[in-house]
PDB file of C-alpha atoms in Angstrom:
ATOM      1  CA  UNK A  10      -0.119   0.084   0.134  1.00 84.00           C
ATOM      2  CA  UNK A  11       1.785   3.495  -0.736  1.00 91.00           C
ATOM      3  CA  UNK A  12       2.398   5.956   1.610  1.00 93.00           C
ATOM      4  CA  UNK A  13      -0.245   8.887   1.350  1.00 94.00           C
ATOM      5  CA  UNK A  14       0.943  12.755   1.253  1.00 94.00           C
ATOM      6  CA  UNK A  15      -0.301  15.398   0.447  1.00 95.00           C
ATOM      7  CA  UNK A  16       1.396  19.316  -0.536  1.00 94.00           C
ATOM      8  CA  UNK A  17       1.374  22.343   1.678  1.00 93.00           C
ATOM      9  CA  UNK A  18       2.543  25.009   1.070  1.00 93.00           C
ATOM     10  CA  UNK A  19       5.112  27.107   3.780  1.00 93.00           C
ATOM     11  CA  UNK A  20       7.566  29.774   4.192  1.00 92.00           C
ATOM     12  CA  UNK A  21      11.387  28.558   4.373  1.00 90.00           C
ATOM     13  CA  UNK A  22      14.378  30.296   4.084  1.00 90.00           C
ATOM     14  CA  UNK A  23      16.252  30.256   1.143  1.00 89.00           C
ATOM     15  CA  UNK A  24      18.865  32.107   0.779  1.00 90.00           C
ATOM     16  CA  UNK A  25      17.712  34.280   3.984  1.00 90.00           C
ATOM     17  CA  UNK A  26      14.829  35.410   2.004  1.00 91.00           C
ATOM     18  CA  UNK A  27      11.797  33.882   2.481  1.00 93.00           C
ATOM     19  CA  UNK A  28       9.841  32.522   0.356  1.00 92.00           C
ATOM     20  CA  UNK A  29       6.658  30.170   0.235  1.00 94.00           C
ATOM     21  CA  UNK A  30       7.294  26.621  -1.202  1.00 92.00           C
ATOM     22  CA  UNK A  31       5.278  23.285  -1.309  1.00 92.00           C
ATOM     23  CA  UNK A  32       6.599  20.815   1.005  1.00 92.00           C
ATOM     24  CA  UNK A  33       5.537  16.624   0.662  1.00 94.00           C
ATOM     25  CA  UNK A  34       3.241  16.259   4.040  1.00 94.00           C
ATOM     26  CA  UNK A  35       2.791  12.476   5.413  1.00 94.00           C
ATOM     27  CA  UNK A  36      -1.213  11.821   5.721  1.00 94.00           C
ATOM     28  CA  UNK A  37      -1.155   9.723   8.274  1.00 92.00           C
ATOM     29  CA  UNK A  38      -3.845   7.348   8.231  1.00 91.00           C
ATOM     30  CA  UNK A  39      -3.991   6.018  12.149  1.00 92.00           C
ATOM     31  CA  UNK A  40      -1.623   5.069  14.683  1.00 94.00           C
ATOM     32  CA  UNK A  41      -0.484   1.765  16.037  1.00 94.00           C
ATOM     33  CA  UNK A  42       0.146   0.729  19.686  1.00 94.00           C
ATOM     34  CA  UNK A  43       1.883  -1.525  22.435  1.00 92.00           C
ATOM     35  CA  UNK A  44      -1.798  -2.928  22.930  1.00 93.00           C
ATOM     36  CA  UNK A  45      -2.696  -3.558  19.467  1.00 95.00           C
ATOM     37  CA  UNK A  46       1.341  -4.588  18.492  1.00 94.00           C
ATOM     38  CA  UNK A  47       1.423  -6.796  21.370  1.00 94.00           C
ATOM     39  CA  UNK A  48      -2.330  -8.384  20.626  1.00 95.00           C
ATOM     40  CA  UNK A  49      -0.354  -9.329  16.553  1.00 96.00           C
ATOM     41  CA  UNK A  50       2.381 -10.462  17.788  1.00 95.00           C
ATOM     42  CA  UNK A  51      -0.054 -12.639  20.073  1.00 94.00           C
ATOM     43  CA  UNK A  52      -1.022 -13.897  16.874  1.00 95.00           C
ATOM     44  CA  UNK A  53       1.924 -14.999  15.327  1.00 96.00           C
ATOM     45  CA  UNK A  54       3.535 -16.752  18.535  1.00 95.00           C
ATOM     46  CA  UNK A  55       4.096 -18.784  21.230  1.00 95.00           C
ATOM     47  CA  UNK A  56       3.253 -15.902  23.271  1.00 94.00           C
ATOM     48  CA  UNK A  57       0.104 -15.092  24.894  1.00 95.00           C
ATOM     49  CA  UNK A  58      -0.889 -11.186  24.348  1.00 95.00           C
ATOM     50  CA  UNK A  59       0.155 -10.471  28.021  1.00 94.00           C
ATOM     51  CA  UNK A  60       2.592 -11.861  27.951  1.00 96.00           C
ATOM     52  CA  UNK A  61       4.300  -9.925  24.741  1.00 96.00           C
ATOM     53  CA  UNK A  62       2.542  -7.100  26.487  1.00 95.00           C
ATOM     54  CA  UNK A  63       4.277  -7.273  29.908  1.00 95.00           C
ATOM     55  CA  UNK A  64       7.664  -7.623  28.596  1.00 95.00           C
ATOM     56  CA  UNK A  65       7.431  -4.634  26.015  1.00 94.00           C
ATOM     57  CA  UNK A  66       6.824  -2.661  28.972  1.00 95.00           C
ATOM     58  CA  UNK A  67       9.420  -4.076  31.195  1.00 96.00           C
ATOM     59  CA  UNK A  68      12.131  -3.319  27.419  1.00 95.00           C
ATOM     60  CA  UNK A  69      10.774   0.266  28.115  1.00 94.00           C
ATOM     61  CA  UNK A  70      11.527   0.817  31.455  1.00 96.00           C
ATOM     62  CA  UNK A  71      15.150  -1.203  30.923  1.00 97.00           C
ATOM     63  CA  UNK A  72      15.897   1.017  27.287  1.00 97.00           C
ATOM     64  CA  UNK A  73      15.060   4.366  29.923  1.00 95.00           C
ATOM     65  CA  UNK A  74      17.379   3.197  32.657  1.00 97.00           C
ATOM     66  CA  UNK A  75      20.522   2.167  30.422  1.00 97.00           C
ATOM     67  CA  UNK A  76      20.108   5.620  28.712  1.00 96.00           C
ATOM     68  CA  UNK A  77      19.279   8.355  31.959  1.00 94.00           C
ATOM     69  CA  UNK A  78      23.379   5.708  32.834  1.00 96.00           C
ATOM     70  CA  UNK A  79      24.849   6.881  29.269  1.00 94.00           C
ATOM     71  CA  UNK A  80      24.588   4.045  27.403  1.00 97.00           C
ATOM     72  CA  UNK A  81      23.727   3.119  23.577  1.00 97.00           C
ATOM     73  CA  UNK A  82      20.925   0.876  23.125  1.00 97.00           C
ATOM     74  CA  UNK A  83      20.947  -1.329  20.231  1.00 96.00           C
ATOM     75  CA  UNK A  84      17.090  -3.139  19.970  1.00 95.00           C
ATOM     76  CA  UNK A  85      18.141  -5.512  16.802  1.00 93.00           C
ATOM     77  CA  UNK A  86      16.734  -4.926  13.283  1.00 92.00           C
ATOM     78  CA  UNK A  87      14.815  -2.488  14.912  1.00 93.00           C
ATOM     79  CA  UNK A  88      16.909   0.259  15.372  1.00 96.00           C
ATOM     80  CA  UNK A  89      19.457   2.153  18.331  1.00 97.00           C
ATOM     81  CA  UNK A  90      18.646   4.307  20.756  1.00 97.00           C
ATOM     82  CA  UNK A  91      20.352   7.673  21.914  1.00 97.00           C
ATOM     83  CA  UNK A  92      19.701  10.110  24.507  1.00 95.00           C
ATOM     84  CA  UNK A  93      21.099  13.784  23.236  1.00 94.00           C
ATOM     85  CA  UNK A  94      20.927  17.047  25.113  1.00 91.00           C
ATOM     86  CA  UNK A  95      21.356  20.302  23.965  1.00 90.00           C
ATOM     87  CA  UNK A  96      22.249  24.004  26.034  1.00 89.00           C
ATOM     88  CA  UNK A  97      22.415  27.044  25.592  1.00 86.00           C
ATOM     89  CA  UNK A  98      26.118  27.333  24.764  1.00 85.00           C
ATOM     90  CA  UNK A  99      27.695  30.483  27.064  1.00 82.00           C
ATOM     91  CA  UNK A 100      30.943  32.752  24.526  1.00 83.00           C
ATOM     92  CA  UNK A 101      33.720  31.001  24.375  1.00 82.00           C
ATOM     93  CA  UNK A 102      35.124  32.431  27.907  1.00 81.00           C
ATOM     94  CA  UNK A 103      32.107  31.779  29.292  1.00 83.00           C
ATOM     95  CA  UNK A 104      31.271  29.420  32.150  1.00 87.00           C
ATOM     96  CA  UNK A 105      29.201  26.303  31.216  1.00 88.00           C
ATOM     97  CA  UNK A 106      26.482  25.399  33.936  1.00 85.00           C
ATOM     98  CA  UNK A 107      25.523  22.499  34.442  1.00 85.00           C
ATOM     99  CA  UNK A 108      21.618  23.997  34.142  1.00 86.00           C
ATOM    100  CA  UNK A 109      22.774  25.618  31.079  1.00 88.00           C
ATOM    101  CA  UNK A 110      21.583  22.254  29.692  1.00 89.00           C
ATOM    102  CA  UNK A 111      17.924  21.571  28.339  1.00 88.00           C
ATOM    103  CA  UNK A 112      15.659  18.392  28.902  1.00 87.00           C
ATOM    104  CA  UNK A 113      17.581  15.929  26.916  1.00 90.00           C
ATOM    105  CA  UNK A 114      15.689  14.060  23.492  1.00 93.00           C
ATOM    106  CA  UNK A 115      15.698  11.120  22.002  1.00 95.00           C
ATOM    107  CA  UNK A 116      17.322  10.270  19.122  1.00 97.00           C
ATOM    108  CA  UNK A 117      16.127   6.775  16.775  1.00 96.00           C
ATOM    109  CA  UNK A 118      17.893   5.418  14.310  1.00 96.00           C
ATOM    110  CA  UNK A 119      16.026   2.778  12.792  1.00 95.00           C
ATOM    111  CA  UNK A 120      18.202  -0.529  11.438  1.00 95.00           C
ATOM    112  CA  UNK A 121      19.174  -2.417   8.771  1.00 92.00           C
ATOM    113  CA  UNK A 122      15.249  -4.261   8.585  1.00 91.00           C
ATOM    114  CA  UNK A 123      13.038  -1.365   8.848  1.00 92.00           C
ATOM    115  CA  UNK A 124      15.840   0.678   5.799  1.00 93.00           C
ATOM    116  CA  UNK A 125      15.214  -1.825   3.314  1.00 91.00           C
ATOM    117  CA  UNK A 126      11.738  -2.283   4.089  1.00 89.00           C
ATOM    118  CA  UNK A 127      11.671   1.836   3.123  1.00 90.00           C
ATOM    119  CA  UNK A 128      13.573   1.931  -0.017  1.00 91.00           C
ATOM    120  CA  UNK A 129      10.848   0.529  -1.303  1.00 89.00           C
ATOM    121  CA  UNK A 130       8.225   2.144  -0.309  1.00 92.00           C
ATOM    122  CA  UNK A 131       5.614   4.071  -3.246  1.00 93.00           C
ATOM    123  CA  UNK A 132       3.778   7.339  -3.003  1.00 94.00           C
ATOM    124  CA  UNK A 133       0.406   8.407  -2.828  1.00 94.00           C
ATOM    125  CA  UNK A 134      -0.678  11.994  -3.030  1.00 95.00           C
ATOM    126  CA  UNK A 135      -4.508  12.778  -2.081  1.00 94.00           C
ATOM    127  CA  UNK A 136      -6.255  16.327  -1.947  1.00 86.00           C
ATOM    128  CA  UNK A 137      -7.204  17.474   1.076  1.00 68.00           C
ATOM    129  CA  UNK A 138     -10.298  19.096   0.682  1.00 56.00           C
ATOM    130  CA  UNK A 139     -10.721  22.751   1.494  1.00 49.00           C
ATOM    131  CA  UNK A 140     -13.795  22.973   3.196  1.00 47.00           C
ATOM    132  CA  UNK A 141     -14.536  21.275   6.738  1.00 49.00           C
ATOM    133  CA  UNK A 142     -16.101  18.290   6.780  1.00 49.00           C
ATOM    134  CA  UNK A 143     -19.528  18.039   7.148  1.00 48.00           C
ATOM    135  CA  UNK A 144     -21.809  17.170  10.391  1.00 53.00           C
ATOM    136  CA  UNK A 145     -22.060  13.224   9.556  1.00 50.00           C
ATOM    137  CA  UNK A 146     -19.002  12.810   7.753  1.00 46.00           C
ATOM    138  CA  UNK A 147     -18.676  14.064   4.982  1.00 45.00           C
ATOM    139  CA  UNK A 148     -16.602  12.368   2.601  1.00 42.00           C
ATOM    140  CA  UNK A 149     -13.094  10.909   2.531  1.00 44.00           C
ATOM    141  CA  UNK A 150     -10.483  13.110   0.367  1.00 44.00           C
ATOM    142  CA  UNK A 151      -9.939  12.534  -3.305  1.00 42.00           C
ATOM    143  CA  UNK A 152      -7.191  10.466  -3.995  1.00 41.00           C
ATOM    144  CA  UNK A 153      -4.295  12.405  -7.280  1.00 41.00           C
ATOM    145  CA  UNK A 154      -1.578  11.999  -9.144  1.00 42.00           C
ATOM    146  CA  UNK A 155       1.021   9.049  -9.600  1.00 42.00           C
ATOM    147  CA  UNK A 156       0.329   5.623  -7.574  1.00 40.00           C
ATOM    148  CA  UNK A 157       4.146   5.149  -8.195  1.00 41.00           C
ATOM    149  CA  UNK A 158       7.612   6.126  -6.813  1.00 41.00           C
ATOM    150  CA  UNK A 159       9.093  10.001  -6.264  1.00 40.00           C
ATOM    151  CA  UNK A 160       7.151  12.324  -5.668  1.00 37.00           C
ATOM    152  CA  UNK A 161       5.939  13.445  -9.729  1.00 37.00           C
ATOM    153  CA  UNK A 162       2.465  15.849  -9.153  1.00 33.00           C
TER     154      UNK A 162
END
């Protein structure tokens, strides 16, 4: 199934000047959560849904602990996680204080299996309605553009 996108107009800086440009924006079809993944894994493995959820919950706590301890966390084919920090930058001769560090962030780098699956993704442009949907649900956005790879208009 192709990944749907729409074009949105945004102001971007080009050589220091603001210009309006069209940007491709992913149109999501929903979301997936831990309960859904646990149920699906339970259906195709020898583990029960509850066992899977328990393992994933425990893994989340252990990953967080390892990240806080300064470890890079490898999750095999799923990918790697690492903690990052951003901070205010004092002048070169200024003193750096720990309180200048802002809230840490997490960087996820997908593993080889995910990267190879993403190489084959196809794209489909969808037109989004400019008017809000009717109270009774209205109609779905119409699809246009190509059905193949690339971002052709």
